[in-house]
Amino acid sequence: MEEYIVSALKYRPLTFDSVVGQRTLTATLKNAVRSGKLAHAYLFCGPRGVGKTTCARIFAKTVNCLSPDANGDPCGECESCKAFAQGRSMSIHELDAASNNSVDDIRELCRQVQIPPQVGRYKVFIIDEVHMLSASAFNAFLKTLEEPPSYVIFILATTEKHKILPTILSRCQVYDFARMTLQGTVDHLKYISQKEGITAEDEALHLIAQKADGGMRDALSIYDQMVSCCGNNLTLEAVSDALGVLSADSYFEMVDHFINKEVQPCLVLLNNIISEGYEGGNFMNGLAAHLRNLLVARDASTLPLLDTSENLRARYQEQAARCNVRMLYRALRLCNDCDNQYRTSRNKRLSLEITLIECAQIDPDAPAGGLRPTKLAPFFTQPVAAARKQTPAAAAPQEQNKTPHVVAATPSQPAPAARVRLSTLGPRLRMATAPKPDTPSVQTTETPELQVSAVALKLTDKDLLRTWTEFANMLQLEDKAMSMRMLQMKPDTTGPESFSVTVSNEQVKTYLLQISSRLIRYLRRSLLMPNLRMDISVTPYETVQQSLSKKEIFQNYMSQNNSLQTLVDEFKLIVE
Ligand SMILES: [Zn+2]
């Protein structure tokens, strides 16, 4: 069986030119080697997996090559190069300071420093994660670093430059390794795919590169994992499945719902996403990233900030063009707020849902500074869809963004017209209960919302139960008992704008009455039924499955079992 070699090893660069993503730095190093102007100590800083150790090895190999080519690259033929290739070179010493950070380790290293190289001109000591050296080890090392033999070169590598003592920094030539760009990583993965005969979609490689977050070694190891679990055909779907990353499609779909101000589909989509096993917090995070991408895709000057594949870039631009920039900004803020509060939220799902509901109702024309939607668009219920056909403004929601259809703050207008925008309920109530055709300030052509509410709405059991449950859930935090009671009740529609609810006794009725004004207000607003009426009835005692007290339960048992009665009598027990 063919031996499998991990890509990070198999495609480890052997020359400076083949190092990915560090072009300026490798060019400088190469020049230094070619011109023979070598320092005694180098410090390579940068994130993990970007090529620090690799460059150090290439450096060691290059300075020791007995007959470098005209370009300054190692020949690969001489004794030194062969020794490097076979991993038996005595001219290179690697110490991982993360696990060998004691004084003794450093003393051993200093002893090695005293022995001149047998092949080649230099002995190169690579100390990885040098910031992990203990203080005393540092001190023991300092003197050697100050005055090493002429044939010694130290290459110190670290991911945490700020932890390096100034005394060390000042003795080293410092090279800062850049984080890999997404495109650089993708290009390298593409190159490997070609060599290995693996077909890979661009988007799939982008996803891997994103997941690796700027580290080539991580990217390669994720790539290997993907090949071993998805086979020789890396599709976006397979890779996002395997990585547990939600595909971009879901985010595009969600934002489409925002654009169209469709609340219900947002919640359905969220439900699908969660039931497929994706974590809600990650989703919110991804949604925020998506909105950010849309924002930068809107403008040519920020377009380079969009680090993604060509295909996706076009899709971002297309969707961004349909978005109002203020809407995007506000949605981004809402998502960011949700993300911040998510970890401490007691009802995580609810906070996701609220955010989505708000995002789907953002009014870009609302006064600046007010990030929360000031006007609740009608959500849920089918009559809205029916009304949408009648009102051109609602049929083309993106048009709404451009044309302010209700002038909110024209001073000359009487108060009711101004409140159409600012209040969520009042004006609609007023219009539907007492339509005044002689009110000149409210012109139907200008106020599609009023037309919507004028359409006859009919209460359905389904909508009623849903809003009822919503309210009960909202109540949970402040009055858990009432919330539970409400969830057990079953409201029934009794007319186009009325319903009744049956409770088991007068006490519960009193409780329900106490919250009824809030409840009705909420239901009216959610269902867009300003005249909605609730009747509360108490069912006759015998038809209700009454909850029994402990005494009643015991008495029940006694009536069924005589020996219990005997027990009570014998021991003179008091049942209470
Ligand atoms: Zn050579």
XYZ file of C-alpha atoms and ligand atoms in Angstrom:
577
model
C 0.000 0.000 0.000
C 1.227 3.438 -0.875
C 2.435 5.317 2.136
C 0.403 8.404 2.845
C 2.468 11.494 3.533
C 0.695 14.461 5.017
C 0.600 17.424 2.687
C 2.382 19.699 5.147
C 5.431 17.421 4.926
C 5.132 16.405 1.324
C 4.818 19.961 0.106
C 7.168 21.556 2.562
C 9.052 24.169 0.522
C 12.706 23.405 -0.138
C 13.792 26.789 -1.472
C 13.038 30.356 -0.461
C 11.165 30.911 -3.691
C 8.691 28.153 -2.979
C 7.720 29.504 0.431
C 4.145 30.694 0.149
C 3.012 34.133 1.182
C 6.259 35.608 2.547
C 7.774 36.943 -0.642
C 9.457 40.133 0.654
C 10.867 38.385 3.638
C 12.270 35.423 1.750
C 13.758 37.730 -0.869
C 15.591 39.641 1.869
C 16.863 36.454 3.448
C 18.010 35.124 0.116
C 19.847 38.328 -0.654
C 21.587 38.213 2.696
C 22.764 34.671 2.020
C 23.889 35.462 -1.527
C 25.849 38.523 -0.467
C 27.305 36.720 2.537
C 26.128 39.403 4.940
C 24.931 37.133 7.687
C 23.992 38.062 11.214
C 24.706 35.851 14.182
C 21.184 35.786 15.383
C 17.780 36.076 13.752
C 14.389 36.318 15.342
C 11.482 35.012 13.290
C 8.152 36.251 14.626
C 4.647 35.499 13.414
C 1.516 33.410 13.857
C 1.684 29.639 13.972
C 2.076 27.682 10.787
C 3.170 30.476 8.478
C 6.608 29.099 7.654
C 9.001 30.265 10.365
C 10.629 26.889 10.968
C 10.517 26.069 7.284
C 12.382 29.260 6.418
C 14.887 28.577 9.173
C 15.598 25.140 7.681
C 15.913 26.485 4.169
C 18.223 29.128 5.532
C 20.417 26.534 7.240
C 20.498 24.415 4.118
C 21.298 27.374 1.862
C 24.153 28.783 3.899
C 25.757 25.381 4.066
C 25.451 24.346 0.424
C 28.892 23.743 -1.017
C 27.977 24.832 -4.540
C 24.890 27.045 -4.594
C 23.506 27.861 -8.061
C 23.682 31.279 -9.690
C 20.334 32.158 -8.174
C 21.639 31.551 -4.673
C 19.537 28.429 -4.124
C 21.041 25.257 -2.641
C 22.195 22.752 -5.274
C 20.579 19.705 -3.733
C 23.536 17.599 -4.922
C 26.415 18.264 -2.575
C 27.161 16.306 0.578
C 25.641 18.976 2.828
C 22.425 19.206 0.792
C 22.086 15.416 0.764
C 22.579 15.285 4.509
C 19.837 17.860 4.933
C 17.510 16.015 2.597
C 18.036 12.797 4.538
C 17.661 14.522 7.865
C 21.109 13.520 9.089
C 22.873 16.842 8.822
C 25.018 17.720 11.810
C 24.956 21.389 10.839
C 21.463 22.023 12.089
C 20.139 21.730 15.617
C 16.566 22.250 16.529
C 15.377 22.868 20.043
C 11.741 23.204 20.949
C 11.785 25.600 23.864
C 8.187 24.762 24.679
C 9.265 21.368 26.016
C 12.992 21.916 26.596
C 13.124 25.105 28.526
C 15.333 24.279 31.487
C 18.816 25.541 32.237
C 20.199 22.063 31.518
C 18.722 22.065 28.022
C 20.398 25.384 27.312
C 23.725 24.192 28.774
C 23.616 21.203 26.447
C 22.948 23.551 23.543
C 25.854 25.799 24.534
C 28.114 22.725 24.612
C 27.055 21.914 21.038
C 27.819 25.479 20.041
C 31.499 24.935 20.876
C 31.897 22.109 18.322
C 32.653 23.408 14.796
C 30.731 21.981 11.817
C 32.257 19.036 9.913
C 30.527 19.647 6.599
C 29.562 23.138 5.452
C 30.497 26.453 6.904
C 27.874 27.118 9.529
C 26.136 25.469 12.401
C 22.573 26.682 12.630
C 20.645 26.484 15.891
C 16.919 26.843 15.642
C 15.134 27.547 18.915
C 11.421 27.275 18.450
C 8.952 29.042 20.764
C 11.871 30.840 22.342
C 9.584 32.890 24.597
C 8.952 29.708 26.578
C 12.493 29.564 27.936
C 12.611 29.945 31.704
C 14.204 33.097 33.093
C 17.297 31.260 34.251
C 17.580 29.471 30.920
C 17.395 32.837 29.210
C 20.235 34.116 31.332
C 22.358 31.070 30.664
C 21.740 31.552 26.954
C 22.402 35.291 26.845
C 26.182 35.092 27.036
C 26.405 32.577 24.191
C 24.053 34.694 22.120
C 26.244 37.723 22.729
C 29.492 36.179 21.592
C 28.945 33.027 19.595
C 31.759 31.388 17.613
C 31.982 32.736 14.054
C 30.494 29.566 12.545
C 27.297 29.714 14.616
C 23.980 31.203 13.544
C 20.996 31.301 15.882
C 17.508 31.415 14.539
C 14.977 32.072 17.267
C 11.328 31.646 16.420
C 8.323 32.817 18.361
C 4.623 33.370 18.028
C 4.706 35.920 20.840
C 7.183 38.630 20.102
C 6.056 40.816 22.991
C 7.297 38.193 25.433
C 10.857 38.393 24.155
C 13.188 40.287 26.478
C 14.671 43.495 25.061
C 18.165 42.123 25.703
C 17.436 39.318 23.222
C 15.596 41.503 20.731
C 18.468 43.939 20.513
C 20.885 41.157 19.586
C 18.800 39.732 16.760
C 17.797 40.690 13.258
C 14.031 40.594 13.476
C 11.837 39.213 10.692
C 8.079 39.518 10.997
C 6.216 36.783 9.186
C 2.863 37.781 7.770
C -0.343 35.883 8.349
C -1.279 34.020 5.174
C -3.789 35.778 2.988
C -6.864 33.803 2.147
C -6.056 33.932 -1.538
C -2.468 32.846 -0.947
C -3.643 29.830 0.993
C -6.253 28.981 -1.611
C -3.708 29.226 -4.423
C -1.386 26.865 -2.611
C -4.186 24.378 -1.938
C -5.107 24.583 -5.613
C -1.543 23.818 -6.573
C -1.489 20.786 -4.288
C -4.850 19.610 -5.603
C -3.491 19.704 -9.134
C -0.412 17.744 -8.156
C -2.467 15.166 -6.289
C -5.150 14.853 -8.957
C -7.913 16.056 -6.668
C -10.770 18.117 -8.012
C -11.697 20.872 -5.636
C -14.224 23.656 -5.922
C -12.840 27.116 -5.344
C -15.388 27.785 -2.629
C -14.443 24.587 -0.844
C -10.786 25.623 -0.723
C -11.823 29.068 0.458
C -13.730 27.531 3.288
C -10.689 25.496 4.324
C -8.498 28.583 4.152
C -10.987 30.539 6.224
C -11.095 27.827 8.830
C -7.285 27.790 9.015
C -7.336 31.513 9.745
C -4.024 32.492 8.224
C -1.965 29.421 9.070
C -0.693 27.345 6.173
C 0.108 24.311 8.287
C -3.422 24.287 9.668
C -4.837 24.752 6.183
C -2.881 21.761 4.931
C -3.909 19.546 7.794
C -7.570 20.497 7.359
C -7.146 19.847 3.649
C -5.779 16.372 4.368
C -8.694 15.642 6.666
C -11.136 16.758 4.014
C -9.524 14.583 1.371
C -9.620 11.588 3.663
C -13.282 12.064 4.515
C -14.690 13.498 1.277
C -12.533 11.646 -1.240
C -10.979 13.073 -4.361
C -13.755 15.508 -5.073
C -13.931 18.421 -2.670
C -17.233 20.185 -3.163
C -18.355 23.135 -1.124
C -21.256 21.133 0.219
C -19.149 18.189 1.314
C -16.514 20.363 2.930
C -18.941 22.625 4.755
C -20.730 19.510 5.966
C -17.531 17.928 7.181
C -16.331 21.114 8.840
C -19.703 21.813 10.381
C -19.766 25.201 8.706
C -23.054 26.603 7.577
C -22.938 27.255 3.843
C -23.186 30.801 2.575
C -26.535 30.007 0.939
C -28.328 30.178 4.273
C -26.972 33.636 4.955
C -27.910 34.886 1.508
C -31.376 33.516 2.013
C -31.707 35.131 5.424
C -30.681 38.542 4.143
C -33.119 38.191 1.244
C -35.832 37.844 3.858
C -34.534 40.958 5.594
C -34.703 42.845 2.316
C -38.241 41.679 1.713
C -39.176 42.335 5.346
C -40.408 38.796 5.769
C -40.338 37.865 9.428
C -41.924 34.470 9.309
C -39.488 32.846 6.838
C -36.576 34.136 8.949
C -37.805 32.195 11.919
C -38.484 29.104 9.839
C -35.008 29.272 8.340
C -33.467 29.685 11.782
C -35.399 26.679 12.960
C -34.114 24.604 10.040
C -30.560 25.675 10.717
C -30.761 24.820 14.405
C -32.479 21.518 13.777
C -29.704 20.556 11.393
C -27.424 20.755 14.382
C -25.752 24.097 13.872
C -25.061 26.098 16.984
C -27.090 29.296 17.207
C -24.228 31.473 18.374
C -22.072 30.424 15.425
C -24.926 31.183 13.109
C -25.317 34.697 14.496
C -21.593 35.169 14.190
C -21.668 34.031 10.580
C -24.629 36.243 9.830
C -22.753 39.255 11.185
C -19.779 38.346 8.992
C -22.093 38.043 6.012
C -23.595 41.481 6.645
C -20.124 42.905 6.997
C -19.184 41.390 3.647
C -22.251 42.923 2.059
C -21.310 46.278 3.483
C -17.799 46.189 2.052
C -19.070 44.781 -1.241
C -21.142 47.887 -1.838
C -18.222 50.149 -2.482
C -15.337 49.788 -4.913
C -12.905 51.201 -2.379
C -13.747 48.600 0.261
C -14.186 45.735 -2.167
C -10.610 44.488 -1.614
C -11.586 43.826 2.009
C -13.881 41.124 0.736
C -11.653 38.088 1.084
C -13.574 35.453 -0.806
C -13.826 33.461 -4.012
C -14.786 35.047 -7.336
C -18.162 33.347 -7.406
C -19.107 34.441 -3.935
C -17.800 37.924 -4.550
C -20.237 38.340 -7.425
C -23.071 37.075 -5.257
C -22.161 39.470 -2.471
C -22.107 42.369 -4.882
C -25.448 41.384 -6.334
C -27.132 41.149 -2.945
C -25.390 44.262 -1.633
C -26.780 46.259 -4.541
C -30.282 45.328 -3.413
C -29.643 46.375 0.190
C -30.056 49.761 1.693
C -26.763 50.678 3.303
C -28.410 51.955 6.482
C -30.393 48.776 6.734
C -27.145 46.805 6.484
C -25.477 48.903 9.105
C -28.346 48.556 11.531
C -28.688 44.839 10.968
C -24.980 44.501 11.602
C -25.350 46.357 14.867
C -28.289 44.214 15.918
C -26.388 41.007 15.139
C -23.330 42.273 16.912
C -25.371 43.154 19.996
C -26.936 39.725 19.942
C -23.531 38.109 19.596
C -22.248 40.057 22.587
C -25.152 39.095 24.780
C -25.562 35.580 23.490
C -23.341 33.792 25.992
C -25.080 35.260 28.995
C -28.549 35.059 27.547
C -30.931 32.796 29.455
C -33.083 32.053 26.484
C -30.584 31.903 23.682
C -32.982 30.928 20.989
C -35.332 33.740 21.859
C -32.562 36.295 21.619
C -31.701 34.970 18.153
C -35.308 35.174 17.119
C -35.781 38.676 18.430
C -32.713 39.816 16.534
C -33.970 38.281 13.303
C -37.424 39.773 13.790
C -35.876 43.162 14.306
C -33.563 42.797 11.336
C -36.474 41.890 9.116
C -38.293 45.034 10.139
C -35.601 47.633 9.912
C -36.908 50.851 8.506
C -33.969 52.565 6.813
C -35.819 55.864 6.799
C -36.230 55.977 10.540
C -34.464 58.824 12.332
C -30.740 58.292 12.668
C -29.561 56.965 15.984
C -32.633 54.862 16.529
C -31.281 51.476 15.701
C -34.274 49.533 16.819
C -37.110 49.510 14.348
C -39.568 52.210 15.260
C -42.317 50.776 13.155
C -43.341 47.169 13.430
C -44.318 45.922 10.041
C -47.110 43.419 10.073
C -45.638 39.999 10.535
C -47.375 36.647 10.487
C -50.844 36.073 9.119
C -51.848 35.607 5.547
C -53.861 38.812 4.998
C -50.597 40.689 4.810
C -49.639 38.667 1.778
C -52.979 39.460 0.262
C -52.518 43.121 0.980
C -49.053 43.067 -0.518
C -50.541 42.499 -3.941
C -52.631 45.598 -3.654
C -49.968 47.999 -2.560
C -47.183 48.645 -5.024
C -44.849 49.868 -2.317
C -45.100 46.623 -0.417
C -44.743 44.544 -3.552
C -41.363 46.078 -4.238
C -39.821 46.416 -0.802
C -36.465 47.685 -1.965
C -38.294 50.528 -3.582
C -39.595 51.458 -0.187
C -36.123 52.215 0.915
C -35.736 54.945 -1.613
C -39.149 56.525 -1.509
C -40.289 57.676 1.873
C -43.953 56.903 1.541
C -45.021 58.529 4.777
C -43.534 61.809 5.727
C -43.065 61.456 9.413
C -42.047 64.804 10.668
C -43.599 67.389 8.449
C -44.524 70.024 10.993
C -47.530 71.294 9.104
C -49.201 67.904 9.281
C -51.634 67.226 12.077
C -50.594 64.843 14.748
C -52.377 61.645 13.618
C -50.531 61.492 10.327
C -47.210 61.927 12.022
C -47.981 59.134 14.417
C -48.625 56.707 11.599
C -44.921 56.255 11.445
C -43.905 56.649 15.012
C -46.516 54.731 16.854
C -47.031 51.089 16.288
C -50.606 50.748 17.219
C -52.534 53.899 17.921
C -53.173 55.277 14.433
C -54.060 51.915 13.020
C -56.560 51.453 15.758
C -57.993 54.823 15.092
C -58.253 54.250 11.384
C -59.888 50.918 11.606
C -62.315 51.816 14.341
C -63.316 55.206 13.070
C -62.228 55.794 9.500
C -62.646 59.463 8.779
C -62.802 60.086 5.063
C -62.709 63.799 5.700
C -59.263 63.680 7.259
C -57.187 65.269 4.514
C -53.830 64.677 6.167
C -53.994 60.887 5.804
C -53.923 60.157 2.138
C -54.302 56.556 1.213
C -51.807 56.786 -1.603
C -49.166 57.830 0.872
C -49.926 55.373 3.591
C -49.981 51.809 2.433
C -49.953 50.560 6.036
C -53.377 51.948 6.547
C -54.645 50.124 3.534
C -53.174 46.972 4.895
C -55.045 47.351 8.130
C -58.185 48.230 6.266
C -58.198 44.830 4.605
C -60.554 42.576 6.495
C -58.524 40.329 8.733
C -59.954 37.133 10.032
C -58.711 35.536 13.188
C -57.522 31.964 12.767
C -56.942 29.439 15.527
C -53.385 28.952 14.348
C -52.399 32.631 14.490
C -54.196 33.058 17.763
C -52.450 30.140 19.398
C -49.074 31.259 18.098
C -49.329 34.810 19.388
C -50.841 33.529 22.621
C -47.852 31.233 23.103
C -45.448 34.039 22.201
C -46.908 36.193 24.909
C -46.861 33.362 27.420
C -43.189 32.768 26.657
C -42.421 36.436 27.062
C -44.145 36.364 30.418
C -41.949 33.536 31.608
C -39.265 35.726 33.096
C -41.479 37.897 35.225
C -44.326 35.563 36.105
C -43.489 31.966 35.549
C -46.653 30.584 37.128
C -48.938 32.643 34.915
C -46.846 31.800 31.908
C -47.285 28.090 32.624
C -51.024 28.526 33.143
C -51.347 30.356 29.852
C -49.441 27.657 28.018
C -51.948 25.108 29.299
C -54.961 27.112 28.185
C -56.376 26.766 24.745
C -57.898 29.936 23.310
C -60.651 29.381 20.730
C -61.713 31.773 18.028
C -65.368 32.713 18.312
C -65.622 35.279 15.541
C -63.573 37.201 12.956
C -62.100 39.349 15.716
C -62.959 37.588 18.930
C -61.914 34.572 20.883
C -62.657 32.952 24.172
C -60.586 31.171 26.687
C -61.812 28.820 29.338
C -60.233 28.700 32.754
C -60.770 26.220 35.542
C -61.768 28.543 38.365
C -62.442 32.090 39.398
C -58.981 32.530 40.859
C -57.285 31.844 37.523
C -59.762 34.147 35.875
C -58.671 36.911 38.232
C -55.045 36.239 37.397
C -55.807 36.351 33.697
C -57.763 39.579 34.059
C -54.805 41.159 35.767
C -52.645 40.729 32.686
C -55.462 40.940 30.173
C -54.885 44.519 29.070
C -51.247 43.786 28.235
C -52.176 40.522 26.631
C -54.859 42.065 24.461
C -52.573 44.898 23.470
C -49.940 42.410 22.411
C -52.360 40.212 20.488
C -53.946 43.177 18.751
C -50.616 44.472 17.645
C -49.209 41.138 16.514
C -52.367 40.096 14.730
C -53.121 43.599 13.458
C -56.600 43.412 14.879
C -57.376 46.596 16.731
C -60.809 45.328 17.745
C -59.770 41.924 18.956
C -61.865 40.831 21.923
C -61.288 38.213 24.544
C -63.945 36.490 26.630
C -62.991 34.558 29.684
C -65.283 31.864 30.926
C -65.033 29.571 33.903
C -66.030 26.000 33.212
C -68.413 24.337 35.620
C -66.621 22.475 38.349
C -67.458 18.883 37.427
C -66.137 18.996 33.874
C -62.753 20.198 34.911
C -60.032 17.865 35.990
C -59.480 19.643 39.258
C -56.084 19.457 40.835
C -56.494 17.777 44.207
C -54.950 18.648 47.520
C -52.906 16.056 49.394
C -55.786 15.512 51.769
C -58.201 14.945 48.925
C -55.865 12.485 47.300
C -55.501 10.594 50.554
C -59.243 10.567 51.075
C -59.641 9.176 47.605
C -57.259 6.356 48.460
C -59.087 5.737 51.736
C -62.400 5.348 50.027
C -60.870 2.704 47.800
C -58.902 0.888 50.470
C -60.448 0.105 53.839
C -57.217 -0.812 55.555
C -56.047 2.789 55.178
C -59.069 3.868 57.180
C -58.176 1.262 59.794
C -54.642 2.579 59.906
C -55.849 6.114 60.540
C -58.238 4.947 63.230
C -55.755 2.648 64.982
C -53.013 5.220 65.245
C -55.350 8.145 65.673
C -53.749 9.900 62.719
C -54.881 13.305 61.655
C -55.301 13.723 57.952
C -54.660 17.250 56.846
Zn 24.326 21.906 -2.099
